[in-house]
Amino acid sequence: MWIQQRPSPAKGEAALEIRCRGRDLGRMRPVQKSLCALIVLTASLAFLYLHVWSPKHDSTVDLRHRPDQPPKFLLPDHVLVPDKKYAHIAFRIKEEILELLPKNSCKCEAQASLKLPFQKELFGQEYSLEFTKVFKPSDLADINSKREQEYRSHQQRSRSPLDQLIIVQANSPLEFPVQGVEVLPLQTILIPGLGLQAAERTLYQVTLTATMGTFDVAAEVEGVKVEGEGRMHLSLSGSQLDNLNRQMQFVTYTNTLYHPNTADIVQFSTDEHRASFSIRIRHRPTPKLYYPGSSRGGASEGTYNISALVTIATKTFLRYDKLRVLIDSIRKFYPTVTIIIADDSQDIEHIKGPHIEQYFMPFGKGWFAGRNLAVSQVTTKYVLWVDDDFIFTTRTKVEKLVDILEKTSLDLVGGAVREITGFTTTYRQRISVQSGTEEGDCLQVRQGYHHTIEGFPDCVVTDGVINFFLAHTEKVLQVGFDPRLNRVGHLEFFIDGLGILHVGSCSNVVVDHASKIKLPWLKSVNEKQYAKFRYPNSSDDSLNTKQSLFYFKNYFKCMTGN
Ligand SMILES: *[C@@H]1O[C@H](CO)[C@@H](O)[C@H](O)[C@H]1NC(C)=O
Ligand SMILES: *[C@@H]1O[C@H](CO)[C@@H](O)[C@H](O)[C@H]1NC(C)=O
């Protein structure tokens, strides 16, 4: 009978191995045989009990936010304030470049206009809004303290150790991986790329320190002393550099503190030299793929199966006449594409027909809530957003939008909307946020785009587009439409999507817009009610809602735009 304790490198715990050797078993007498079997069984059960059921000393974890200061040596002060060594060196500041650097004290000032003829018509009216004005002065203190608290906790939750600045100091004899080392939560990896290139000496030593896991070695190299196996601090030393370097190739890291997506910043040092590198700890994000349908084209515009790839989503409110015109126009070109309608009208009408899903919501639930509901029901790879008063024509080539999303890294691409006047607009917006003080950040929205797109001469890269766009369903769901924006809202979706959505805009895919402007005495009762909800006057609550959301939710203090 053999009882053997063998180290398990993965957990740093001991595993017990008990065997009744077959050959010995043959020679044993029956009494001995059953005794051996009994011992094996009892020992195994006892081990199982100890291993599985005993309370682990680390079974509770502290998930409170860690102090968010980076370790001091990560951000050397002399980067910010010149130290004595450089104090005597003269320099000349280049104002025009200094201007470009982030200042953490943004202001919203409408850009000085040059007073060109037709400036307003061509470039829009310059404006600047301060969001604190929407609150009663007496409420502001309370709102501000709550906003600050929520903002800090959001920052702590969303900050990753990977955001920390790590500077590799010059002349370090240490070799290590700066980026790209990744481990699954609670799993083990070999750390690649560790090494030491030191001048000759009698003893070479390196140490590794982690905070969310332990080190070990997958093999022991002769002539190297290893201390701290299975702990957060590992020390390796020896008189031969080659042996030490060979030993370092066997160093393992085991994550012991569960987190689905974070990183451990490992300190690596020898004598006076110190380095830091990160080991990313995370589950790989699960892909969410959509079956592309039977006849997958992919090669060119003409071969996409639009019904299999695209769902058309819209939101309607008291405008069934317009909705019917939209659906009829879609059916002329796309007879089998699914149409999803979110409807929060008062006197509901059922829209009948194949491939139509109509979802009813409480009366007046709102614009973004409806968009959210409609998009949540989409089961195709792409969703095409349309307003209920749009009309498809021969120029509404959804294939073109599918083609650009299939062939580029864009997540969402807008088309153009042609007004009844013949005027066509793409409503391209560039959005940026400058950091401010604790009063909040500054939002800037400007007409225009960033780049044109190679191979798609009618398309550009921008941040916000018109109400007519095709998007990866998955990405739209990730951003979501804030249901608190119940009457007016559009650009808010793109502001929430900043940093998540890669947005394009193509002017060669055009949808018609049923007339917006109608003489008031010709309006039907429904249209009048619609106008009351949709176009509130500036004193109305909904504009305040919008601005107070910018202020509290997005942590903006003000905005400028044109
Ligand atoms: C396109 O996709 C739809 C829905 O998946 C399917 O019913 C139809 O047969 C497909 N058309 C072709 C030509 O494969
Ligand atoms: C605009 O506001 C005024 C005052 O609050 C209100 O009487 C009026 O009905 C509003 N107009 C619309 C179109 O909502």
XYZ file of C-alpha atoms and ligand atoms in Angstrom:
590
model
C 0.000 0.000 0.000
C 1.297 3.393 -0.953
C 0.430 6.690 0.620
C 2.031 9.564 -1.110
C 1.702 13.261 -0.690
C 2.215 15.133 -3.894
C 2.248 18.857 -4.285
C -0.361 20.255 -6.597
C 1.170 23.278 -8.294
C -2.211 24.622 -9.349
C -3.545 25.258 -5.881
C -0.508 25.187 -3.683
C -2.384 22.597 -1.652
C -1.418 19.011 -1.035
C -3.268 16.179 -2.677
C -3.310 12.785 -1.105
C -2.687 9.740 -3.197
C -3.564 6.333 -1.806
C -3.276 3.142 -3.779
C -3.493 -0.539 -3.058
C -1.068 -1.815 -5.666
C -2.580 -4.531 -7.843
C 0.498 -6.750 -7.653
C 0.610 -6.534 -3.851
C -3.138 -7.060 -3.770
C -2.746 -10.396 -5.549
C -0.376 -11.643 -2.913
C -2.482 -10.434 0.040
C -4.781 -12.660 1.981
C -8.549 -11.848 1.690
C -8.605 -10.262 5.185
C -5.651 -8.042 4.301
C -7.282 -7.185 0.983
C -10.522 -5.962 2.508
C -8.630 -4.141 5.271
C -6.594 -2.286 2.685
C -9.744 -1.424 0.733
C -11.371 -0.153 3.951
C -8.371 2.020 4.802
C -8.346 3.436 1.294
C -12.071 4.170 1.460
C -11.905 5.805 4.911
C -8.839 7.849 4.078
C -10.365 8.992 0.812
C -13.591 10.023 2.501
C -11.703 11.847 5.232
C -9.609 13.660 2.662
C -12.681 14.525 0.609
C -14.329 15.866 3.748
C -11.337 17.989 4.653
C -10.816 19.138 1.111
C -14.369 19.905 0.039
C -16.389 20.577 3.156
C -13.995 22.259 5.502
C -14.570 25.994 5.537
C -11.864 27.647 3.477
C -10.074 30.444 5.246
C -10.583 32.698 2.233
C -14.246 31.945 1.543
C -15.307 35.527 2.163
C -13.883 38.408 0.207
C -13.965 42.121 0.727
C -15.514 43.626 -2.369
C -15.548 47.148 -1.058
C -13.747 49.553 -3.273
C -10.041 49.511 -2.902
C -8.222 52.769 -2.325
C -7.916 54.157 -5.786
C -4.506 55.772 -5.479
C -1.965 54.061 -7.665
C 1.126 52.820 -5.838
C 3.397 55.825 -5.475
C 6.354 54.637 -7.490
C 4.085 54.071 -10.494
C 3.729 57.770 -11.169
C 7.019 59.537 -10.610
C 6.528 63.095 -9.425
C 9.230 64.483 -11.685
C 6.925 63.936 -14.661
C 4.578 66.586 -13.293
C 6.901 68.893 -11.368
C 10.463 69.211 -12.660
C 12.903 67.997 -10.025
C 16.186 69.686 -9.086
C 18.108 67.854 -11.735
C 16.306 69.731 -14.533
C 15.504 73.000 -12.765
C 18.342 74.969 -14.401
C 17.387 74.095 -17.974
C 15.680 76.943 -19.851
C 12.624 76.303 -21.966
C 10.036 78.189 -24.006
C 6.370 77.262 -23.773
C 4.471 76.812 -27.035
C 1.050 78.223 -26.188
C -0.595 76.768 -29.291
C 0.400 73.241 -28.218
C -0.263 73.799 -24.511
C -3.780 74.855 -25.513
C -4.388 71.362 -26.906
C -3.602 69.535 -23.662
C -6.440 68.463 -21.373
C -6.843 70.839 -18.454
C -9.463 69.293 -16.155
C -11.233 72.634 -15.916
C -13.466 72.812 -18.945
C -15.822 75.703 -19.722
C -18.739 75.861 -22.126
C -18.280 78.970 -24.221
C -20.069 79.268 -27.529
C -17.428 79.505 -30.225
C -16.740 83.025 -31.413
C -18.572 83.412 -34.714
C -17.007 85.093 -37.694
C -20.288 86.689 -38.849
C -20.293 85.171 -42.305
C -23.345 85.571 -44.532
C -25.788 82.680 -44.036
C -23.679 81.466 -41.127
C -26.695 80.358 -39.124
C -28.278 78.569 -42.072
C -25.037 76.825 -42.994
C -23.478 76.018 -39.647
C -26.327 76.375 -37.175
C -26.759 78.791 -34.306
C -23.938 78.693 -31.762
C -25.276 77.982 -28.306
C -24.146 77.235 -24.800
C -26.223 75.736 -21.981
C -25.541 75.519 -18.239
C -27.405 72.562 -16.753
C -27.505 73.776 -13.151
C -30.078 76.342 -14.264
C -32.791 73.687 -14.560
C -32.754 73.054 -10.807
C -34.279 75.126 -8.035
C -31.342 76.771 -6.224
C -32.631 75.281 -2.955
C -32.439 71.729 -4.385
C -29.002 72.065 -5.856
C -26.944 71.330 -2.745
C -28.688 68.000 -2.212
C -28.472 67.052 -5.888
C -24.800 67.928 -5.988
C -23.840 65.891 -2.967
C -25.744 62.852 -4.261
C -24.324 63.313 -7.743
C -20.807 63.450 -6.361
C -21.332 60.305 -4.312
C -22.808 58.348 -7.222
C -20.073 59.567 -9.553
C -17.278 58.483 -7.227
C -18.754 55.075 -6.705
C -19.251 54.702 -10.468
C -15.639 55.627 -11.077
C -14.432 53.139 -8.533
C -16.533 50.395 -10.044
C -15.502 51.092 -13.592
C -11.837 51.695 -13.002
C -9.554 48.801 -13.791
C -5.982 48.366 -12.601
C -5.241 48.224 -16.322
C -5.958 51.961 -16.446
C -3.000 52.626 -14.188
C -0.013 54.312 -15.684
C 3.058 52.091 -15.539
C 6.386 53.536 -16.530
C 9.291 51.260 -17.310
C 12.380 52.846 -15.771
C 15.517 53.030 -17.856
C 18.452 50.679 -17.386
C 16.582 48.081 -15.479
C 18.227 44.681 -15.660
C 14.743 43.157 -15.378
C 12.951 41.602 -18.328
C 9.194 41.187 -18.002
C 5.963 41.308 -19.995
C 4.501 44.836 -19.953
C 1.118 43.827 -21.333
C -0.814 40.876 -22.671
C -0.566 38.382 -19.818
C -4.006 37.031 -19.068
C -5.432 34.423 -16.683
C -8.972 33.148 -16.158
C -10.371 33.869 -12.681
C -8.994 31.368 -10.131
C -6.836 29.647 -12.766
C -3.092 29.269 -13.201
C -0.680 30.345 -15.939
C 3.042 30.379 -16.585
C 4.258 33.983 -16.590
C 6.085 34.478 -19.885
C 9.141 36.645 -20.445
C 10.649 36.965 -16.939
C 14.414 37.401 -16.900
C 17.407 39.117 -15.359
C 20.391 40.581 -17.271
C 22.662 41.656 -14.423
C 26.407 42.246 -14.240
C 28.510 39.526 -12.676
C 28.163 39.089 -8.928
C 28.133 36.373 -6.276
C 24.398 36.176 -5.643
C 21.536 36.950 -7.970
C 18.091 37.489 -6.511
C 14.658 38.508 -7.798
C 11.315 38.867 -6.026
C 7.739 38.917 -7.278
C 4.808 40.351 -5.318
C 1.124 40.096 -6.209
C -2.081 41.179 -4.466
C -4.765 38.965 -6.011
C -2.997 35.670 -6.427
C -0.053 33.464 -5.568
C 3.151 32.351 -7.245
C 4.708 28.954 -7.572
C 7.154 27.166 -9.820
C 6.198 24.423 -12.248
C 9.695 22.927 -11.921
C 12.661 23.366 -9.608
C 15.967 24.223 -11.231
C 19.085 23.067 -9.464
C 21.197 25.700 -7.807
C 18.260 28.069 -7.308
C 16.638 28.730 -3.958
C 12.876 29.282 -4.171
C 11.034 30.853 -1.227
C 7.344 31.646 -0.909
C 5.806 28.993 -3.172
C 2.028 29.175 -2.968
C 2.183 32.680 -1.528
C 1.844 36.236 -2.807
C 5.527 36.916 -2.443
C 8.011 34.743 -4.295
C 11.754 35.066 -4.002
C 14.299 33.345 -6.248
C 18.041 33.403 -5.663
C 21.182 31.641 -6.801
C 24.789 32.127 -7.669
C 24.383 31.272 -11.350
C 22.511 33.720 -13.556
C 21.622 31.170 -16.232
C 20.064 28.852 -13.669
C 18.081 31.709 -12.182
C 16.822 32.708 -15.642
C 15.905 29.102 -16.388
C 14.011 28.964 -13.095
C 12.088 32.104 -13.983
C 10.677 30.380 -17.048
C 8.814 28.058 -14.675
C 7.187 30.713 -12.507
C 3.415 30.344 -12.335
C 0.716 32.721 -11.202
C -2.579 31.507 -9.727
C -5.428 33.936 -9.259
C -6.982 33.404 -5.816
C -9.335 36.376 -5.415
C -12.291 35.993 -7.715
C -13.249 38.890 -9.963
C -14.732 38.500 -13.467
C -12.714 41.338 -14.978
C -9.806 43.022 -13.278
C -6.031 42.789 -13.120
C -3.249 42.119 -10.652
C -0.388 44.583 -10.788
C 2.694 42.486 -10.052
C 5.826 44.044 -8.576
C 9.042 42.529 -9.905
C 12.345 43.561 -8.376
C 16.019 42.856 -7.977
C 18.167 44.829 -5.528
C 17.339 48.506 -6.080
C 15.508 47.946 -9.406
C 11.756 47.698 -9.414
C 9.273 47.071 -12.185
C 5.517 46.541 -12.396
C 3.481 44.654 -14.909
C -0.139 43.616 -15.104
C -1.754 40.219 -15.280
C -5.248 40.597 -16.595
C -7.802 38.463 -14.727
C -11.038 37.896 -16.571
C -13.485 35.590 -18.177
C -13.297 36.050 -21.916
C -16.400 37.996 -22.948
C -18.995 35.582 -24.306
C -19.745 36.262 -27.957
C -23.370 36.811 -28.926
C -23.706 35.688 -32.515
C -26.729 35.702 -34.789
C -27.438 33.052 -37.387
C -27.116 34.861 -40.722
C -29.827 32.918 -42.568
C -29.686 30.286 -45.240
C -28.281 32.207 -48.187
C -25.405 34.141 -46.811
C -24.033 36.518 -49.389
C -21.286 38.574 -47.887
C -19.585 39.088 -51.216
C -21.631 41.951 -52.559
C -24.656 44.109 -51.811
C -26.987 42.120 -54.037
C -26.530 38.803 -52.258
C -27.519 39.630 -48.670
C -30.722 38.002 -47.390
C -32.175 41.110 -45.747
C -35.064 39.232 -44.105
C -32.623 36.958 -42.313
C -30.216 39.713 -41.310
C -32.363 42.747 -40.533
C -35.373 43.624 -38.375
C -37.008 47.003 -38.839
C -37.936 48.632 -35.534
C -40.121 51.653 -34.967
C -42.068 53.389 -32.251
C -45.487 54.863 -32.873
C -47.685 57.200 -30.923
C -51.099 58.257 -32.237
C -49.982 58.178 -35.863
C -51.475 55.014 -37.386
C -52.079 56.691 -40.747
C -48.384 57.447 -41.095
C -47.362 54.015 -39.778
C -49.508 52.286 -42.423
C -47.862 54.319 -45.166
C -44.455 53.302 -43.792
C -45.348 49.603 -43.679
C -46.809 49.649 -47.199
C -43.658 51.307 -48.488
C -41.416 48.748 -46.735
C -43.424 45.849 -48.174
C -42.858 47.088 -51.735
C -39.145 46.402 -51.319
C -38.832 43.972 -48.411
C -41.959 41.764 -48.335
C -40.703 39.350 -45.662
C -38.535 41.454 -43.354
C -39.819 41.513 -39.762
C -41.224 44.831 -38.542
C -41.404 45.474 -34.800
C -43.655 48.259 -33.549
C -43.641 49.633 -30.023
C -46.909 51.461 -29.457
C -47.918 53.658 -26.523
C -51.002 55.220 -28.121
C -54.236 55.778 -26.178
C -56.842 54.408 -28.594
C -54.921 51.490 -29.971
C -55.337 50.036 -33.445
C -54.059 46.586 -34.342
C -51.693 46.537 -37.292
C -52.307 43.260 -39.107
C -50.098 41.498 -41.589
C -47.375 38.891 -41.913
C -43.984 39.488 -40.255
C -45.337 42.288 -38.051
C -45.018 42.340 -34.261
C -46.829 45.121 -32.419
C -46.108 45.656 -28.718
C -48.450 47.808 -26.663
C -47.202 49.934 -23.805
C -48.942 52.078 -21.206
C -50.266 55.297 -22.737
C -47.618 57.943 -23.273
C -44.827 55.751 -21.868
C -42.446 57.574 -24.065
C -40.076 57.745 -26.912
C -36.941 56.078 -25.542
C -38.901 53.476 -23.571
C -40.509 52.473 -26.869
C -37.207 52.303 -28.679
C -35.869 50.123 -25.876
C -38.845 47.780 -26.031
C -38.701 47.468 -29.818
C -34.961 46.772 -29.909
C -35.192 44.274 -27.047
C -37.399 42.030 -29.223
C -35.067 41.902 -32.220
C -33.600 38.475 -32.986
C -31.571 39.323 -36.091
C -27.964 40.457 -36.312
C -28.952 43.961 -37.378
C -31.721 46.341 -36.438
C -32.831 49.162 -38.711
C -34.305 52.065 -36.801
C -36.970 54.119 -38.602
C -39.439 56.747 -37.407
C -43.092 55.937 -37.970
C -43.476 58.799 -40.464
C -40.740 57.649 -42.852
C -41.425 56.260 -46.328
C -39.192 53.760 -48.158
C -38.362 54.506 -51.807
C -36.080 52.986 -54.440
C -33.243 54.924 -52.790
C -33.801 53.163 -49.428
C -31.266 50.426 -50.124
C -30.835 48.650 -46.792
C -28.336 46.306 -48.530
C -25.871 49.175 -48.781
C -25.988 49.735 -45.019
C -25.653 45.985 -44.357
C -22.682 45.884 -46.718
C -20.734 48.584 -44.873
C -21.417 47.009 -41.465
C -20.352 43.594 -42.796
C -17.119 44.959 -44.235
C -15.934 47.525 -41.664
C -15.486 47.851 -37.910
C -18.480 50.216 -37.677
C -21.201 49.259 -35.195
C -23.874 51.595 -36.459
C -24.396 53.472 -39.698
C -26.902 56.218 -40.387
C -28.526 57.068 -43.702
C -30.076 60.273 -44.961
C -33.610 61.580 -44.581
C -35.243 63.543 -47.397
C -37.750 66.122 -46.261
C -40.820 66.875 -48.349
C -39.140 70.130 -49.354
C -36.484 68.093 -51.162
C -33.852 68.951 -48.584
C -31.812 65.898 -47.538
C -30.054 65.677 -44.187
C -27.690 63.189 -42.544
C -27.516 65.050 -39.185
C -23.888 64.110 -38.501
C -22.669 65.118 -35.059
C -19.271 65.027 -33.428
C -19.495 64.553 -29.683
C -16.719 65.092 -27.182
C -16.406 65.482 -23.436
C -13.772 67.583 -21.704
C -13.054 66.906 -18.075
C -13.963 69.572 -15.575
C -13.664 70.023 -11.850
C -16.133 68.607 -9.327
C -18.801 70.808 -10.931
C -18.864 68.315 -13.770
C -17.565 67.801 -17.282
C -18.292 69.763 -20.438
C -20.190 68.267 -23.341
C -19.502 69.529 -26.818
C -21.665 68.629 -29.785
C -20.783 69.958 -33.207
C -22.056 69.260 -36.683
C -19.659 67.314 -38.845
C -17.607 64.144 -39.010
C -14.091 62.813 -38.412
C -13.025 60.891 -41.519
C -14.279 59.661 -44.854
C -14.222 55.884 -45.293
C -11.968 54.152 -47.817
C -13.969 52.139 -50.321
C -17.249 53.815 -49.313
C -17.050 57.291 -50.867
C -20.487 58.362 -49.601
C -19.784 57.388 -45.999
C -17.978 59.051 -43.094
C -17.039 58.289 -39.487
C -18.782 60.432 -36.881
C -20.356 60.136 -33.400
C -24.044 60.782 -33.857
C -26.451 60.327 -36.775
C -30.067 60.781 -37.785
C -33.113 58.690 -36.663
C -32.582 56.352 -39.589
C -29.779 53.915 -38.903
C -28.739 50.287 -39.142
C -26.826 48.851 -36.199
C -25.500 45.640 -34.720
C -28.389 44.671 -32.426
C -25.949 43.586 -29.750
C -24.265 46.990 -29.635
C -27.528 48.941 -29.452
C -28.637 46.736 -26.552
C -25.333 47.414 -24.829
C -25.934 51.168 -24.899
C -29.710 51.093 -24.465
C -32.216 53.918 -24.710
C -32.748 55.641 -21.405
C -36.484 55.371 -20.704
C -36.304 58.502 -18.576
C -36.144 60.491 -21.824
C -39.826 60.262 -22.536
C -40.629 63.019 -25.015
C -37.666 64.575 -26.712
C -34.464 62.717 -27.229
C -32.185 61.343 -29.847
C -28.613 62.485 -29.461
C -28.687 61.258 -25.845
C -28.385 57.694 -27.138
C -25.170 58.572 -28.957
C -23.832 60.434 -25.945
C -24.442 57.320 -23.810
C -22.765 55.330 -26.582
C -19.591 57.404 -26.668
C -16.652 55.001 -26.414
C -18.902 52.019 -27.137
C -20.274 52.691 -30.614
C -18.186 53.147 -33.743
C -20.555 55.267 -35.802
C -20.715 55.933 -39.532
C -23.036 57.883 -41.796
C -23.804 57.283 -45.473
C -25.539 59.854 -47.637
C -26.422 57.443 -50.446
C -29.142 55.535 -48.578
C -32.152 57.802 -48.344
C -35.543 57.465 -46.709
C -38.350 59.958 -47.250
C -39.920 61.866 -44.394
C -43.649 62.535 -44.453
C -44.242 66.256 -44.029
C -43.656 67.607 -40.569
C -44.841 71.099 -41.295
C -48.565 71.382 -41.772
C -50.880 74.327 -41.413
C -52.356 74.173 -37.886
C -56.038 74.444 -38.962
C -55.607 71.360 -41.154
C -54.277 69.202 -38.306
C -56.408 66.316 -37.104
C -57.235 65.910 -33.421
C -54.595 63.176 -33.140
C -51.965 65.334 -34.762
C -52.714 68.146 -32.339
C -52.379 65.803 -29.388
C -49.200 64.377 -30.886
C -47.713 67.843 -31.308
C -48.509 68.652 -27.701
C -46.455 65.685 -26.522
C -43.727 65.767 -29.089
C -42.883 69.463 -29.236
C -43.152 70.824 -25.724
C -42.303 74.493 -25.237
C -39.083 75.381 -23.579
C -40.605 75.804 -20.138
C -41.842 72.229 -20.371
C -40.673 69.556 -17.959
C -39.155 67.307 -20.586
C -36.439 69.755 -21.539
C -35.626 70.040 -17.883
C -35.582 66.253 -17.630
C -33.089 66.122 -20.450
C -30.810 68.708 -18.886
C -31.068 67.277 -15.393
C -30.115 63.865 -16.804
C -27.106 65.426 -18.468
C -26.233 66.993 -15.157
C -26.739 64.070 -12.818
C -26.518 60.915 -14.888
C -23.759 61.932 -17.307
C -21.920 64.214 -14.866
C -21.935 67.149 -17.294
C -22.216 70.685 -16.026
C -22.843 72.365 -19.342
C -22.810 71.960 -23.074
C -21.975 73.854 -26.219
C -23.007 73.110 -29.741
C -24.152 74.480 -33.054
C -33.942 34.551 -46.349
O -34.145 34.406 -44.962
C -35.476 34.077 -44.621
C -35.598 34.129 -43.126
O -34.558 33.440 -42.494
C -35.823 32.720 -45.196
O -37.149 32.380 -44.861
C -35.661 32.770 -46.721
O -35.873 31.503 -47.267
C -34.275 33.279 -47.093
N -34.222 33.519 -48.518
C -33.351 32.918 -49.312
C -33.385 33.315 -50.747
O -32.575 32.096 -48.891
C -46.429 75.939 -23.127
O -46.390 76.298 -21.774
C -47.520 77.030 -21.312
C -47.276 77.426 -19.876
O -46.774 76.343 -19.135
C -48.787 76.189 -21.495
O -49.923 76.920 -21.069
C -48.907 75.795 -22.954
O -50.022 74.931 -23.113
C -47.641 75.092 -23.434
N -47.739 74.807 -24.832
C -47.609 73.594 -25.316
C -47.679 73.485 -26.804
O -47.425 72.614 -24.617
